[in-house]
PDB file of C-alpha atoms in Angstrom:
ATOM      1  CA  MET A 149      -7.348  18.853  -5.789  1.00  0.00           C
ATOM      2  CA  GLN A 150      -4.066  20.806  -4.693  1.00  0.00           C
ATOM      3  CA  SER A 151      -4.973  24.025  -3.067  1.00  0.00           C
ATOM      4  CA  PRO A 152      -2.777  26.777  -1.090  1.00  0.00           C
ATOM      5  CA  ASP A 153      -3.722  24.831   2.099  1.00  0.00           C
ATOM      6  CA  THR A 154      -2.378  21.418   0.845  1.00  0.00           C
ATOM      7  CA  PRO A 155       1.077  22.535  -0.805  1.00  0.00           C
ATOM      8  CA  TYR A 156       2.665  19.210  -0.611  1.00  0.00           C
ATOM      9  CA  VAL A 157       2.375  16.619  -3.127  1.00  0.00           C
ATOM     10  CA  ASN A 158       2.568  12.775  -2.151  1.00  0.00           C
ATOM     11  CA  ILE A 159       3.555  10.450  -4.743  1.00  0.00           C
ATOM     12  CA  ALA A 160       3.198   6.605  -4.720  1.00  0.00           C
ATOM     13  CA  ALA A 161       4.722   4.670  -7.796  1.00  0.00           C
ATOM     14  CA  TYR A 162       6.510   1.199  -8.556  1.00  0.00           C
ATOM     15  CA  LYS A 163       7.668  -0.618 -11.418  1.00  0.00           C
ATOM     16  CA  PHE A 164       8.605  -4.187 -11.875  1.00  0.00           C
ATOM     17  CA  ILE A 165      11.739  -4.057 -14.238  1.00  0.00           C
ATOM     18  CA  THR A 166      15.058  -5.633 -14.485  1.00  0.00           C
ATOM     19  CA  PHE A 167      17.401  -3.373 -12.038  1.00  0.00           C
ATOM     20  CA  ASP A 168      20.628  -4.677 -11.409  1.00  0.00           C
ATOM     21  CA  ASP A 169      22.502  -1.439 -10.986  1.00  0.00           C
ATOM     22  CA  THR A 170      20.853  -0.714  -7.485  1.00  0.00           C
ATOM     23  CA  ALA A 171      23.849  -0.320  -5.526  1.00  0.00           C
ATOM     24  CA  GLU A 172      25.145   2.135  -8.218  1.00  0.00           C
ATOM     25  CA  LYS A 173      22.320   4.052  -8.288  1.00  0.00           C
ATOM     26  CA  ARG A 174      21.281   4.397  -4.442  1.00  0.00           C
ATOM     27  CA  PRO A 175      23.684   7.455  -3.998  1.00  0.00           C
ATOM     28  CA  GLN A 176      22.538   9.200  -7.040  1.00  0.00           C
ATOM     29  CA  PHE A 177      19.029   8.851  -5.748  1.00  0.00           C
ATOM     30  CA  LEU A 178      19.715   9.952  -2.444  1.00  0.00           C
ATOM     31  CA  GLU A 179      21.771  13.292  -3.641  1.00  0.00           C
ATOM     32  CA  PHE A 180      19.118  14.266  -6.326  1.00  0.00           C
ATOM     33  CA  CYS A 181      16.035  13.807  -3.545  1.00  0.00           C
ATOM     34  CA  GLN A 182      18.178  15.881  -0.705  1.00  0.00           C
ATOM     35  CA  LYS A 183      19.148  18.528  -3.077  1.00  0.00           C
ATOM     36  CA  HIS A 184      15.176  18.927  -3.911  1.00  0.00           C
ATOM     37  CA  ASN A 185      14.110  18.854  -0.451  1.00  0.00           C
ATOM     38  CA  LEU A 186      12.348  15.547  -0.789  1.00  0.00           C
ATOM     39  CA  ARG A 187      11.380  13.220   1.892  1.00  0.00           C
ATOM     40  CA  GLY A 188       9.931   9.497   1.943  1.00  0.00           C
ATOM     41  CA  THR A 189      11.248   6.307   1.078  1.00  0.00           C
ATOM     42  CA  ILE A 190      12.552   4.669  -2.167  1.00  0.00           C
ATOM     43  CA  LEU A 191      13.149   0.976  -2.386  1.00  0.00           C
ATOM     44  CA  LEU A 192      15.641  -0.206  -5.167  1.00  0.00           C
ATOM     45  CA  THR A 193      15.624  -4.001  -5.821  1.00  0.00           C
ATOM     46  CA  PRO A 194      16.687  -6.185  -8.460  1.00  0.00           C
ATOM     47  CA  GLU A 195      13.088  -6.536  -9.375  1.00  0.00           C
ATOM     48  CA  GLY A 196      12.245  -2.662  -9.896  1.00  0.00           C
ATOM     49  CA  ILE A 197      11.429   0.358  -7.982  1.00  0.00           C
ATOM     50  CA  ASN A 198       9.010   1.344  -5.409  1.00  0.00           C
ATOM     51  CA  LEU A 199       8.678   4.944  -3.989  1.00  0.00           C
ATOM     52  CA  PHE A 200       6.561   7.208  -1.542  1.00  0.00           C
ATOM     53  CA  LEU A 201       7.854  10.569  -1.557  1.00  0.00           C
ATOM     54  CA  ALA A 202       6.794  14.148  -0.873  1.00  0.00           C
ATOM     55  CA  GLY A 203       7.603  17.546  -1.644  1.00  0.00           C
ATOM     56  CA  LEU A 204       6.572  20.772  -3.409  1.00  0.00           C
ATOM     57  CA  ARG A 205       5.074  20.604  -6.974  1.00  0.00           C
ATOM     58  CA  HIS A 206       8.302  21.639  -8.743  1.00  0.00           C
ATOM     59  CA  GLU A 207      10.307  19.542  -6.465  1.00  0.00           C
ATOM     60  CA  ILE A 208       8.426  16.436  -7.382  1.00  0.00           C
ATOM     61  CA  ASP A 209       8.159  17.461 -10.832  1.00  0.00           C
ATOM     62  CA  ALA A 210      11.713  17.584 -10.905  1.00  0.00           C
ATOM     63  CA  PHE A 211      12.140  14.243  -9.458  1.00  0.00           C
ATOM     64  CA  LEU A 212       9.840  12.477 -11.829  1.00  0.00           C
ATOM     65  CA  ALA A 213      11.409  13.941 -14.942  1.00  0.00           C
ATOM     66  CA  TRP A 214      14.916  13.000 -13.604  1.00  0.00           C
ATOM     67  CA  LEU A 215      13.585   9.494 -12.988  1.00  0.00           C
ATOM     68  CA  ARG A 216      11.803   9.144 -16.334  1.00  0.00           C
ATOM     69  CA  ALA A 217      15.002  10.177 -18.159  1.00  0.00           C
ATOM     70  CA  ASP A 218      16.053   6.710 -17.601  1.00  0.00           C
ATOM     71  CA  GLU A 219      14.319   4.613 -20.158  1.00  0.00           C
ATOM     72  CA  ARG A 220      13.499   1.747 -17.650  1.00  0.00           C
ATOM     73  CA  PHE A 221      11.288   4.398 -15.990  1.00  0.00           C
ATOM     74  CA  ALA A 222       9.866   6.195 -18.639  1.00  0.00           C
ATOM     75  CA  ASP A 223       6.703   5.269 -18.261  1.00  0.00           C
ATOM     76  CA  ILE A 224       6.418   4.708 -14.615  1.00  0.00           C
ATOM     77  CA  VAL A 225       2.769   5.510 -13.350  1.00  0.00           C
ATOM     78  CA  VAL A 226       2.348   7.796 -10.402  1.00  0.00           C
ATOM     79  CA  LYS A 227      -0.631   8.213  -8.118  1.00  0.00           C
ATOM     80  CA  GLU A 228      -0.906  11.645  -6.020  1.00  0.00           C
ATOM     81  CA  SER A 229      -2.330  13.112  -3.095  1.00  0.00           C
ATOM     82  CA  PHE A 230      -2.032  16.344  -1.398  1.00  0.00           C
ATOM     83  CA  SER A 231      -1.391  17.408   2.360  1.00  0.00           C
ATOM     84  CA  GLU A 232      -0.948  20.468   4.256  1.00  0.00           C
ATOM     85  CA  LYS A 233       2.392  19.504   5.769  1.00  0.00           C
ATOM     86  CA  GLN A 234       5.316  17.212   4.804  1.00  0.00           C
ATOM     87  CA  PRO A 235       4.387  13.728   5.630  1.00  0.00           C
ATOM     88  CA  PHE A 236       7.712  12.124   6.103  1.00  0.00           C
ATOM     89  CA  THR A 237      10.459  12.938   8.479  1.00  0.00           C
ATOM     90  CA  ARG A 238      13.757  11.841   6.580  1.00  0.00           C
ATOM     91  CA  MET A 239      14.759  10.867   3.113  1.00  0.00           C
ATOM     92  CA  LEU A 240      15.604   7.265   2.699  1.00  0.00           C
ATOM     93  CA  VAL A 241      17.011   5.214  -0.125  1.00  0.00           C
ATOM     94  CA  LYS A 242      17.208   1.565   0.420  1.00  0.00           C
ATOM     95  CA  LEU A 243      18.606  -1.596  -1.270  1.00  0.00           C
ATOM     96  CA  LYS A 244      16.344  -4.732  -0.936  1.00  0.00           C
ATOM     97  CA  ALA A 245      16.029  -7.983  -2.288  1.00  0.00           C
ATOM     98  CA  GLU A 246      12.328  -7.502  -3.254  1.00  0.00           C
ATOM     99  CA  ILE A 247       9.634  -4.689  -3.966  1.00  0.00           C
ATOM    100  CA  ILE A 248       7.630  -6.519  -1.338  1.00  0.00           C
ATOM    101  CA  THR A 249       8.927  -9.673   0.134  1.00  0.00           C
ATOM    102  CA  MET A 250       7.090 -12.611  -0.853  1.00  0.00           C
ATOM    103  CA  LYS A 251       9.711 -15.264  -1.039  1.00  0.00           C
ATOM    104  CA  HIS A 252       8.467 -16.688  -4.369  1.00  0.00           C
ATOM    105  CA  PRO A 253      11.716 -15.782  -6.746  1.00  0.00           C
ATOM    106  CA  LEU A 254       9.878 -17.293  -9.774  1.00  0.00           C
ATOM    107  CA  ILE A 255       7.058 -14.902  -9.571  1.00  0.00           C
ATOM    108  CA  LYS A 256       8.502 -12.178 -11.941  1.00  0.00           C
ATOM    109  CA  PRO A 257       5.678  -9.522 -13.059  1.00  0.00           C
ATOM    110  CA  GLU A 258       8.226  -7.998 -15.444  1.00  0.00           C
ATOM    111  CA  GLU A 259       7.698 -11.159 -17.529  1.00  0.00           C
ATOM    112  CA  GLY A 260       4.059 -11.075 -17.548  1.00  0.00           C
ATOM    113  CA  ARG A 261       1.181  -9.780 -15.432  1.00  0.00           C
ATOM    114  CA  ALA A 262      -1.987 -11.255 -14.596  1.00  0.00           C
ATOM    115  CA  PRO A 263      -5.319  -9.573 -15.960  1.00  0.00           C
ATOM    116  CA  SER A 264      -5.986  -6.426 -14.339  1.00  0.00           C
ATOM    117  CA  VAL A 265      -9.569  -4.616 -13.970  1.00  0.00           C
ATOM    118  CA  GLU A 266      -9.843  -1.260 -13.983  1.00  0.00           C
ATOM    119  CA  PRO A 267     -11.472   1.020 -11.002  1.00  0.00           C
ATOM    120  CA  GLN A 268     -14.354   1.945 -13.219  1.00  0.00           C
ATOM    121  CA  ASP A 269     -14.828  -1.427 -14.381  1.00  0.00           C
ATOM    122  CA  LEU A 270     -14.485  -3.204 -10.942  1.00  0.00           C
ATOM    123  CA  LYS A 271     -17.407  -0.634  -9.766  1.00  0.00           C
ATOM    124  CA  ARG A 272     -19.491  -1.603 -12.471  1.00  0.00           C
ATOM    125  CA  TRP A 273     -19.200  -5.305 -11.647  1.00  0.00           C
ATOM    126  CA  LEU A 274     -19.603  -4.703  -7.993  1.00  0.00           C
ATOM    127  CA  ASP A 275     -22.909  -2.804  -8.837  1.00  0.00           C
ATOM    128  CA  GLN A 276     -24.279  -5.381 -10.829  1.00  0.00           C
ATOM    129  CA  GLY A 277     -23.129  -8.231  -8.426  1.00  0.00           C
ATOM    130  CA  HIS A 278     -21.031 -10.248 -11.259  1.00  0.00           C
ATOM    131  CA  ASP A 279     -18.481  -9.640 -13.814  1.00  0.00           C
ATOM    132  CA  ASP A 280     -18.876  -9.456 -17.764  1.00  0.00           C
ATOM    133  CA  ALA A 281     -18.999 -13.130 -18.071  1.00  0.00           C
ATOM    134  CA  GLY A 282     -21.895 -13.497 -15.466  1.00  0.00           C
ATOM    135  CA  ARG A 283     -19.508 -14.963 -12.801  1.00  0.00           C
ATOM    136  CA  PRO A 284     -19.976 -13.825  -9.140  1.00  0.00           C
ATOM    137  CA  VAL A 285     -16.895 -11.421  -7.872  1.00  0.00           C
ATOM    138  CA  VAL A 286     -15.116 -12.017  -4.960  1.00  0.00           C
ATOM    139  CA  MET A 287     -12.713  -9.450  -3.480  1.00  0.00           C
ATOM    140  CA  VAL A 288      -9.538 -10.680  -1.561  1.00  0.00           C
ATOM    141  CA  ASP A 289      -7.591  -8.510   0.438  1.00  0.00           C
ATOM    142  CA  THR A 290      -3.906  -9.189   0.366  1.00  0.00           C
ATOM    143  CA  ARG A 291      -2.905  -6.751   2.864  1.00  0.00           C
ATOM    144  CA  ASN A 292      -1.934  -7.338   6.631  1.00  0.00           C
ATOM    145  CA  ALA A 293      -4.562  -7.396   9.099  1.00  0.00           C
ATOM    146  CA  PHE A 294      -4.026  -3.963  10.721  1.00  0.00           C
ATOM    147  CA  GLU A 295      -4.220  -2.473   7.398  1.00  0.00           C
ATOM    148  CA  VAL A 296      -7.424  -4.365   6.548  1.00  0.00           C
ATOM    149  CA  ASP A 297      -9.077  -3.216  10.181  1.00  0.00           C
ATOM    150  CA  VAL A 298      -8.638   0.473   8.885  1.00  0.00           C
ATOM    151  CA  GLY A 299     -10.904   0.032   5.875  1.00  0.00           C
ATOM    152  CA  THR A 300     -11.675  -2.462   2.940  1.00  0.00           C
ATOM    153  CA  PHE A 301     -14.170  -3.386   0.159  1.00  0.00           C
ATOM    154  CA  ASP A 302     -17.625  -4.721   1.460  1.00  0.00           C
ATOM    155  CA  ASN A 303     -17.835  -8.421   1.912  1.00  0.00           C
ATOM    156  CA  THR A 304     -13.933  -9.057   1.374  1.00  0.00           C
ATOM    157  CA  VAL A 305     -12.344 -12.170   1.921  1.00  0.00           C
ATOM    158  CA  ASP A 306      -9.719 -11.419   4.649  1.00  0.00           C
ATOM    159  CA  TYR A 307      -7.254 -14.361   5.728  1.00  0.00           C
ATOM    160  CA  ARG A 308      -5.870 -12.114   8.806  1.00  0.00           C
ATOM    161  CA  ILE A 309      -2.356 -12.377   7.720  1.00  0.00           C
ATOM    162  CA  ALA A 310       0.452 -10.741   9.625  1.00  0.00           C
ATOM    163  CA  LYS A 311       2.985 -10.466   6.738  1.00  0.00           C
ATOM    164  CA  PHE A 312       2.791 -10.906   3.102  1.00  0.00           C
ATOM    165  CA  THR A 313       4.949 -13.934   3.129  1.00  0.00           C
ATOM    166  CA  GLU A 314       1.827 -15.895   4.555  1.00  0.00           C
ATOM    167  CA  PHE A 315      -0.469 -15.096   1.759  1.00  0.00           C
ATOM    168  CA  PRO A 316       0.561 -17.777  -0.935  1.00  0.00           C
ATOM    169  CA  GLN A 317       0.041 -20.737   1.337  1.00  0.00           C
ATOM    170  CA  VAL A 318      -3.446 -19.742   2.689  1.00  0.00           C
ATOM    171  CA  ILE A 319      -4.646 -18.529  -0.728  1.00  0.00           C
ATOM    172  CA  ALA A 320      -3.637 -22.350  -1.965  1.00  0.00           C
ATOM    173  CA  ASP A 321      -5.498 -23.737   1.000  1.00  0.00           C
ATOM    174  CA  HIS A 322      -8.695 -21.999   0.247  1.00  0.00           C
ATOM    175  CA  LYS A 323      -8.513 -22.324  -3.696  1.00  0.00           C
ATOM    176  CA  PRO A 324     -11.823 -24.802  -3.627  1.00  0.00           C
ATOM    177  CA  ASP A 325     -13.967 -21.832  -1.970  1.00  0.00           C
ATOM    178  CA  PHE A 326     -13.464 -19.679  -5.361  1.00  0.00           C
ATOM    179  CA  ASP A 327     -14.766 -22.465  -7.618  1.00  0.00           C
ATOM    180  CA  GLY A 328     -17.009 -20.784 -10.421  1.00  0.00           C
ATOM    181  CA  LYS A 329     -16.103 -17.316  -9.203  1.00  0.00           C
ATOM    182  CA  THR A 330     -13.975 -14.282 -10.343  1.00  0.00           C
ATOM    183  CA  VAL A 331     -11.463 -13.051  -7.692  1.00  0.00           C
ATOM    184  CA  VAL A 332     -10.264  -9.670  -7.625  1.00  0.00           C
ATOM    185  CA  THR A 333      -6.896  -9.073  -5.919  1.00  0.00           C
ATOM    186  CA  PHE A 334      -6.350  -5.689  -4.189  1.00  0.00           C
ATOM    187  CA  CYS A 335      -3.809  -3.940  -1.886  1.00  0.00           C
ATOM    188  CA  THR A 336      -2.971  -0.201  -1.154  1.00  0.00           C
ATOM    189  CA  GLY A 337      -1.075   0.770  -4.606  1.00  0.00           C
ATOM    190  CA  GLY A 338      -0.885  -2.429  -6.676  1.00  0.00           C
ATOM    191  CA  ILE A 339       2.112  -4.219  -5.512  1.00  0.00           C
ATOM    192  CA  ARG A 340       1.216  -7.128  -3.535  1.00  0.00           C
ATOM    193  CA  CYS A 341      -2.078  -7.584  -5.519  1.00  0.00           C
ATOM    194  CA  GLU A 342      -0.199  -7.960  -8.691  1.00  0.00           C
ATOM    195  CA  LYS A 343       2.343 -10.587  -7.268  1.00  0.00           C
ATOM    196  CA  ALA A 344      -0.588 -12.200  -5.685  1.00  0.00           C
ATOM    197  CA  ALA A 345      -2.784 -12.608  -8.763  1.00  0.00           C
ATOM    198  CA  ILE A 346       0.289 -14.192 -10.506  1.00  0.00           C
ATOM    199  CA  HIS A 347       0.957 -16.810  -7.930  1.00  0.00           C
ATOM    200  CA  MET A 348      -2.987 -17.529  -7.909  1.00  0.00           C
ATOM    201  CA  GLN A 349      -2.846 -18.102 -11.673  1.00  0.00           C
ATOM    202  CA  ASN A 350       0.185 -20.215 -11.421  1.00  0.00           C
ATOM    203  CA  ILE A 351      -1.446 -22.550  -8.853  1.00  0.00           C
ATOM    204  CA  GLY A 352      -4.690 -23.127 -10.869  1.00  0.00           C
ATOM    205  CA  TYR A 353      -7.079 -20.220 -10.190  1.00  0.00           C
ATOM    206  CA  ASP A 354      -8.804 -19.666 -13.664  1.00  0.00           C
ATOM    207  CA  SER A 355     -10.463 -16.398 -13.307  1.00  0.00           C
ATOM    208  CA  VAL A 356      -8.492 -13.956 -11.184  1.00  0.00           C
ATOM    209  CA  TYR A 357      -7.689 -10.147 -11.652  1.00  0.00           C
ATOM    210  CA  GLN A 358      -5.489  -7.676  -9.822  1.00  0.00           C
ATOM    211  CA  LEU A 359      -7.093  -4.075  -9.108  1.00  0.00           C
ATOM    212  CA  GLU A 360      -5.347  -1.643 -11.477  1.00  0.00           C
ATOM    213  CA  GLY A 361      -3.355   0.682  -9.090  1.00  0.00           C
ATOM    214  CA  GLY A 362      -4.923  -0.689  -5.881  1.00  0.00           C
ATOM    215  CA  ILE A 363      -7.167   1.387  -3.513  1.00  0.00           C
ATOM    216  CA  LEU A 364      -5.584   4.483  -4.162  1.00  0.00           C
ATOM    217  CA  ARG A 365      -6.224   4.513  -7.584  1.00  0.00           C
ATOM    218  CA  TYR A 366      -9.767   3.420  -7.271  1.00  0.00           C
ATOM    219  CA  PHE A 367     -10.258   6.278  -4.670  1.00  0.00           C
ATOM    220  CA  GLU A 368      -8.807   8.516  -7.282  1.00  0.00           C
ATOM    221  CA  GLU A 369     -11.124   7.469 -10.108  1.00  0.00           C
ATOM    222  CA  VAL A 370     -14.235   6.015  -8.302  1.00  0.00           C
ATOM    223  CA  GLY A 371     -14.459   7.582  -4.846  1.00  0.00           C
ATOM    224  CA  GLY A 372     -15.755   5.327  -1.955  1.00  0.00           C
ATOM    225  CA  ALA A 373     -18.336   3.217  -3.539  1.00  0.00           C
ATOM    226  CA  HIS A 374     -18.342  -0.260  -2.205  1.00  0.00           C
ATOM    227  CA  TYR A 375     -15.666   0.868   0.237  1.00  0.00           C
ATOM    228  CA  GLN A 376     -15.953   0.827   3.794  1.00  0.00           C
ATOM    229  CA  GLY A 377     -13.422   3.037   5.962  1.00  0.00           C
ATOM    230  CA  ASP A 378     -10.052   4.378   4.892  1.00  0.00           C
ATOM    231  CA  CYS A 379      -6.976   3.445   3.421  1.00  0.00           C
ATOM    232  CA  PHE A 380      -4.049   2.530   5.450  1.00  0.00           C
ATOM    233  CA  VAL A 381      -0.806   4.497   4.372  1.00  0.00           C
ATOM    234  CA  PHE A 382       2.699   4.317   5.513  1.00  0.00           C
ATOM    235  CA  ASP A 383       3.287   7.860   6.549  1.00  0.00           C
ATOM    236  CA  TYR A 384       2.280  10.263   9.358  1.00  0.00           C
ATOM    237  CA  ARG A 385      -1.208  10.706   7.792  1.00  0.00           C
ATOM    238  CA  THR A 386      -1.852   7.151   8.801  1.00  0.00           C
ATOM    239  CA  ALA A 387      -4.924   6.766   6.526  1.00  0.00           C
ATOM    240  CA  LEU A 388      -6.611   8.419   3.640  1.00  0.00           C
ATOM    241  CA  SER A 389     -10.199   8.993   3.278  1.00  0.00           C
ATOM    242  CA  PRO A 390     -11.876   8.096  -0.209  1.00  0.00           C
ATOM    243  CA  ASP A 391     -11.561  11.713  -1.053  1.00  0.00           C
ATOM    244  CA  LEU A 392      -7.707  11.267  -0.421  1.00  0.00           C
ATOM    245  CA  LYS A 393      -7.664  13.409   2.509  1.00  0.00           C
ATOM    246  CA  GLU A 394      -5.941  12.790   5.738  1.00  0.00           C
ATOM    247  CA  SER A 395      -8.639  10.722   7.756  1.00  0.00           C
ATOM    248  CA  GLN A 396      -8.589  11.009  11.830  1.00  0.00           C
ATOM    249  CA  THR A 397      -7.486   7.608  12.088  1.00  0.00           C
ATOM    250  CA  ALA A 398      -4.184   7.490  14.062  1.00  0.00           C
ATOM    251  CA  GLN A 399      -1.237   4.912  15.173  1.00  0.00           C
ATOM    252  CA  CYS A 400      -0.147   4.172  18.409  1.00  0.00           C
ATOM    253  CA  PHE A 401       3.691   4.865  18.476  1.00  0.00           C
ATOM    254  CA  ALA A 402       3.779   2.423  21.563  1.00  0.00           C
ATOM    255  CA  CYS A 403       2.461  -0.834  20.102  1.00  0.00           C
ATOM    256  CA  ARG A 404       1.860   0.585  16.399  1.00  0.00           C
ATOM    257  CA  ALA A 405      -1.783  -0.466  16.515  1.00  0.00           C
ATOM    258  CA  VAL A 406      -4.395   1.433  14.488  1.00  0.00           C
ATOM    259  CA  VAL A 407      -6.450   3.435  16.832  1.00  0.00           C
ATOM    260  CA  THR A 408      -9.851   4.731  15.188  1.00  0.00           C
ATOM    261  CA  PRO A 409     -11.385   8.106  16.140  1.00  0.00           C
ATOM    262  CA  ARG A 410     -13.669   6.219  18.579  1.00  0.00           C
ATOM    263  CA  GLU A 411     -10.921   4.724  20.249  1.00  0.00           C
ATOM    264  CA  GLN A 412      -9.078   7.994  20.695  1.00  0.00           C
ATOM    265  CA  LEU A 413     -11.900   8.931  23.043  1.00  0.00           C
ATOM    266  CA  SER A 414     -10.705   6.596  25.316  1.00  0.00           C
ATOM    267  CA  PRO A 415      -8.966   7.636  28.353  1.00  0.00           C
ATOM    268  CA  ASP A 416      -6.228   5.034  27.643  1.00  0.00           C
ATOM    269  CA  TYR A 417      -5.214   6.852  24.478  1.00  0.00           C
ATOM    270  CA  VAL A 418      -2.186   9.051  25.259  1.00  0.00           C
ATOM    271  CA  PRO A 419      -0.752   9.888  22.018  1.00  0.00           C
ATOM    272  CA  GLY A 420       2.891   8.477  21.627  1.00  0.00           C
ATOM    273  CA  LYS A 421       2.489   6.558  25.126  1.00  0.00           C
ATOM    274  CA  SER A 422      -0.669   4.282  25.254  1.00  0.00           C
ATOM    275  CA  CYS A 423      -3.898   3.249  23.440  1.00  0.00           C
ATOM    276  CA  PRO A 424      -6.699   0.990  24.075  1.00  0.00           C
ATOM    277  CA  HIS A 425      -4.941  -1.964  22.330  1.00  0.00           C
ATOM    278  CA  CYS A 426      -1.845  -1.788  24.898  1.00  0.00           C
ATOM    279  CA  ALA A 427      -2.594   0.323  27.866  1.00  0.00           C
ATOM    280  CA  SER A 428      -4.032  -2.673  29.554  1.00  0.00           C
ATOM    281  CA  LYS A 429      -0.658  -4.610  28.881  1.00  0.00           C
ATOM    282  CA  GLN A 430       1.366  -1.639  30.099  1.00  0.00           C
ATOM    283  CA  ARG A 431      -0.690  -1.823  33.361  1.00  0.00           C
ATOM    284  CA  ALA A 432      -0.236  -5.473  34.002  1.00  0.00           C
ATOM    285  CA  VAL A 433       3.405  -5.020  33.625  1.00  0.00           C
ATOM    286  CA  ALA A 434       3.538  -2.001  36.067  1.00  0.00           C
ATOM    287  CA  ASP A 435       1.438  -4.044  38.532  1.00  0.00           C
ATOM    288  CA  ALA A 436       3.738  -7.013  38.184  1.00  0.00           C
ATOM    289  CA  GLY A 437       6.836  -4.568  38.798  1.00  0.00           C
ATOM    290  CA  THR A 438       5.392  -3.415  41.976  1.00  0.00           C
ATOM    291  CA  ALA A 439       4.340  -6.708  43.228  1.00  0.00           C
ATOM    292  CA  ALA A 440       7.807  -7.915  42.730  1.00  0.00           C
ATOM    293  CA  ALA A 441       9.283  -4.735  44.461  1.00  0.00           C
ATOM    294  CA  ALA A 442       7.084  -5.242  47.297  1.00  0.00           C
ATOM    295  CA  GLN A 443       8.229  -8.638  47.865  1.00  0.00           C
ATOM    296  CA  ALA A 444      11.986  -7.803  47.557  1.00  0.00           C
TER     297      ALA A 444
END
């Protein structure tokens, strides 16, 4: 819940909808957000909108009222968390080809979604070990490997992908592994798993669901049941705990690796300069430079 100690409201939202006037709308979005002291990132694409914004309560409420005045976004669903300080350093409004790049243009969530499972129902399935039809439930993480390393569901299938465009092929290659099982795809806020579930239906998966609202909504409605660790987010907080509070996980600004609280105890962790993931490489480069200078 929001408190005087956490005055900033952080919102995440998306909607797949035909949006063919993005270039015209971009300056309007930017002007409104700057006028209301909002920071974050908004992506405007022909297939819809995706946004991460933060501001004080009245500023966020003003933005949502303005956004929902456009009938295309009147029913957009927003997830909220709260923070002590503004988690973004600037306001960006970008034009992109896709909300999340998959390079499968025939996948259009606006024209029909895969079935979804609500967080409470997923928890019940995981509690009992099967879905309502008695099929074993398998969780499939659609996020990139470094995000998964921060936290994920118990016994998750994780293909260690480096970018989402790798997912369609790898999930097609492993289709026989899921015979007779119900697959639940998930991601941070619902975008990637929504596209992933549609793709899996298209290639013949007969029992696949997307987690409605992603991990953040699961945390909001269920907490951390059947989940280990935190959830990576793309702002200064780096990760949120299941109670939607900023965790102690950090990100190295030298190599972008996620640094756990335990790894932050290492002498190799120098905020803004190095971490245990990149310090040895930095030393090797420095030693090579020293050796080359000595031979010159």
